Coordinates of C-alpha atoms in Angstrom, one line a residue:
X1 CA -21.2 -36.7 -94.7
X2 CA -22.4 -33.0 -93.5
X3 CA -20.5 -34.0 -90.0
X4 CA -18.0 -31.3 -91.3
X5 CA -20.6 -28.4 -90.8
X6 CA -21.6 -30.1 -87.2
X7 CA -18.0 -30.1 -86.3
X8 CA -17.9 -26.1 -87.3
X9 CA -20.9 -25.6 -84.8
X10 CA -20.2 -28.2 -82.3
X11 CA -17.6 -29.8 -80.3
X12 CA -15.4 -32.7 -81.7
X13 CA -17.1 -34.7 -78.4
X14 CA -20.8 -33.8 -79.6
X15 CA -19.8 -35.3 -83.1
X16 CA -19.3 -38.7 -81.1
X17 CA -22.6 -38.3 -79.9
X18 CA -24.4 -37.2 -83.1
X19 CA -23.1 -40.4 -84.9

């Protein structure tokens, strides 16, 4: 999963959102 580089740009509360 490329979640890790999301996490790097965004907040741990936008991840939620993204999945």
């Amino acid at each position: 999963m490329h979640i890790a580089a999301f996490k790097s740009s965004v907040a741990p509360k936008d991840i939620a959102s993204v999945s």
